[in-house]
C-alpha positions as MATLAB code, in Angstrom:
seq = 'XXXXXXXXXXXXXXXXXXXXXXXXXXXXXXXXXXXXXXXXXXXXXXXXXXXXXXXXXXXXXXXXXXXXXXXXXXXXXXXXXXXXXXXXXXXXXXXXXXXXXXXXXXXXXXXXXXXXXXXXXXXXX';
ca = [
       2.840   -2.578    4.479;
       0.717    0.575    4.725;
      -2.050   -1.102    3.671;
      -1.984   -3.890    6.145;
      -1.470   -1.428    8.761;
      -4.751    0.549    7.173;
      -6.927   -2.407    7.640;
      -5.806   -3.732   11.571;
      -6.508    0.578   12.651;
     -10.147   -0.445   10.144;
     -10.805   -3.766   12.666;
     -10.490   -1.440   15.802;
     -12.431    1.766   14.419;
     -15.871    1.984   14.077;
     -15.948    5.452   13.027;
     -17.089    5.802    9.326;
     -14.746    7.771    6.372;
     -14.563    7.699    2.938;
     -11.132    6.931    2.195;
      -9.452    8.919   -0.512;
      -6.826    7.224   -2.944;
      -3.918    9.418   -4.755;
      -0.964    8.282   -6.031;
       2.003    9.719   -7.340;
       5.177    8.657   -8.528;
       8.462    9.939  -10.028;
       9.529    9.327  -13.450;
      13.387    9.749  -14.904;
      14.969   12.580  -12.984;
      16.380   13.613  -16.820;
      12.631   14.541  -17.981;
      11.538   15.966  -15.053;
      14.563   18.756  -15.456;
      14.712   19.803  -11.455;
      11.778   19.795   -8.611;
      10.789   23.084   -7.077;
      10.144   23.918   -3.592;
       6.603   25.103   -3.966;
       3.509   25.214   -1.815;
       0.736   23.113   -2.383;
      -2.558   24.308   -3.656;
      -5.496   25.262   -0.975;
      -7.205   21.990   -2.304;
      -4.137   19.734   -1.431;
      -3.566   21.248    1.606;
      -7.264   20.786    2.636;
      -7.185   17.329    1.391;
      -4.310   16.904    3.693;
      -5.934   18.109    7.086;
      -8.971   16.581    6.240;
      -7.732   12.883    5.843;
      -8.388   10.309    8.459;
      -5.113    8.475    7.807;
      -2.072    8.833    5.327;
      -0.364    5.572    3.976;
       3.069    5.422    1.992;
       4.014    2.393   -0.199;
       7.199    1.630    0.537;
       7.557   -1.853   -0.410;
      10.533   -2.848   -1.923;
      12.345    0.691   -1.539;
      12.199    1.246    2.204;
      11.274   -2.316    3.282;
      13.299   -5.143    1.324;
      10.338   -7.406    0.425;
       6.865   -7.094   -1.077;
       4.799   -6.966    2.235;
       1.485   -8.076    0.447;
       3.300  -11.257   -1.684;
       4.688  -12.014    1.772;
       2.004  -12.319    3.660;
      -0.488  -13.267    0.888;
       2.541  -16.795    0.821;
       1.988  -17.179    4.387;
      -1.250  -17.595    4.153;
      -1.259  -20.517    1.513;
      -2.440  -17.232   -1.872;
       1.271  -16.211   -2.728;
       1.025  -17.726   -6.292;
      -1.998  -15.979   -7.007;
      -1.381  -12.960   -5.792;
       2.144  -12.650   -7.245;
       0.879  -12.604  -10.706;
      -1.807   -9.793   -9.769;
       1.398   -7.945   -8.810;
       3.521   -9.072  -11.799;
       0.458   -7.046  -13.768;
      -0.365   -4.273  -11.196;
       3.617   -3.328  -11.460;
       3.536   -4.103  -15.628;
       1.085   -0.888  -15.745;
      -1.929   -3.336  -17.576;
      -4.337   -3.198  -14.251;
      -4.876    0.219  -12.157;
      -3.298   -0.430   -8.987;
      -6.269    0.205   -6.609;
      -7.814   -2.487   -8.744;
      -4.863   -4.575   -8.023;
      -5.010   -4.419   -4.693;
      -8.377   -4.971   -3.676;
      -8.256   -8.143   -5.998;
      -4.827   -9.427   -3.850;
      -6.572   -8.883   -1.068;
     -10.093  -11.061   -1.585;
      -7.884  -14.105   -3.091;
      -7.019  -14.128    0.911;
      -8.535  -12.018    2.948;
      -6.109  -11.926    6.262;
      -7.399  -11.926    9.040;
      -5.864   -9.703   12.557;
      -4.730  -12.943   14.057;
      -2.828  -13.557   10.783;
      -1.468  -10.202   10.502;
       0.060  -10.445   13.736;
       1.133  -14.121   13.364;
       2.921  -12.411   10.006;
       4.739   -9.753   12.230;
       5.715  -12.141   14.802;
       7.252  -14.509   12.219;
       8.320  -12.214    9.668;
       9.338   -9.229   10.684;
       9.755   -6.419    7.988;
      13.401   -6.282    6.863;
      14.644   -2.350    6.334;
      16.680   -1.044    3.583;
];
């Protein structure tokens, strides 16, 4: 629920950034041979102290559920936005592109997000 938690600090902050999107993600251990322990380059590690705020997906690894399905159901969207996720997690639809389309089909609100929390509290691998 990163990205919920991105958008309540957004409500609060007036200050202006350009957010930056990256993504990465581990394929089959078996192709990827071993990892090494290397440094990052001096344009990583710039991007790094540079950034306004760092967000990690960890829906249905760390946290059992979906956080975006589940609150997009509380809010009366989950049908819709289930089958952007079907797609964004099939590989067809980028999955910035997913996400900002989840989001407008409901558009939560603060007072929802903390409703959310209150009723639903994230459940923890």
């Amino acid at each position: 629920m990163g990205v919920l938690g991105f958008q309540i600090g957004m409500l609060n902050n007036k200050k202006k950034f350009s957010p930056l999107i990256m993504s990465a993600a581990v394929g089959n251990s078996s192709q990827l041979g071993h990892f090494e322990n290397t440094l990052p380059s001096k344009e990583i590690l710039e991007l790094w102290k540079n950034g306004d705020a760092v967000c990690f997906d960890v829906d249905s690894t760390v946290c059992l559920d979906e956080g975006i399905d589940e609150l997009a159901e509380f809010c009366g969207a989950g049908k819709a936005v289930a089958e952007w996720t079907a797609r964004a997690m099939g590989g067809s639809v980028p999955f910035e592109e997913a996400l900002a389309a989840r989001l407008s089909l409901f558009n939560p609100s603060l007072s929802q997000l903390q409703n959310f929390l209150q009723q639903r509290p994230p459940r923890y691998d």
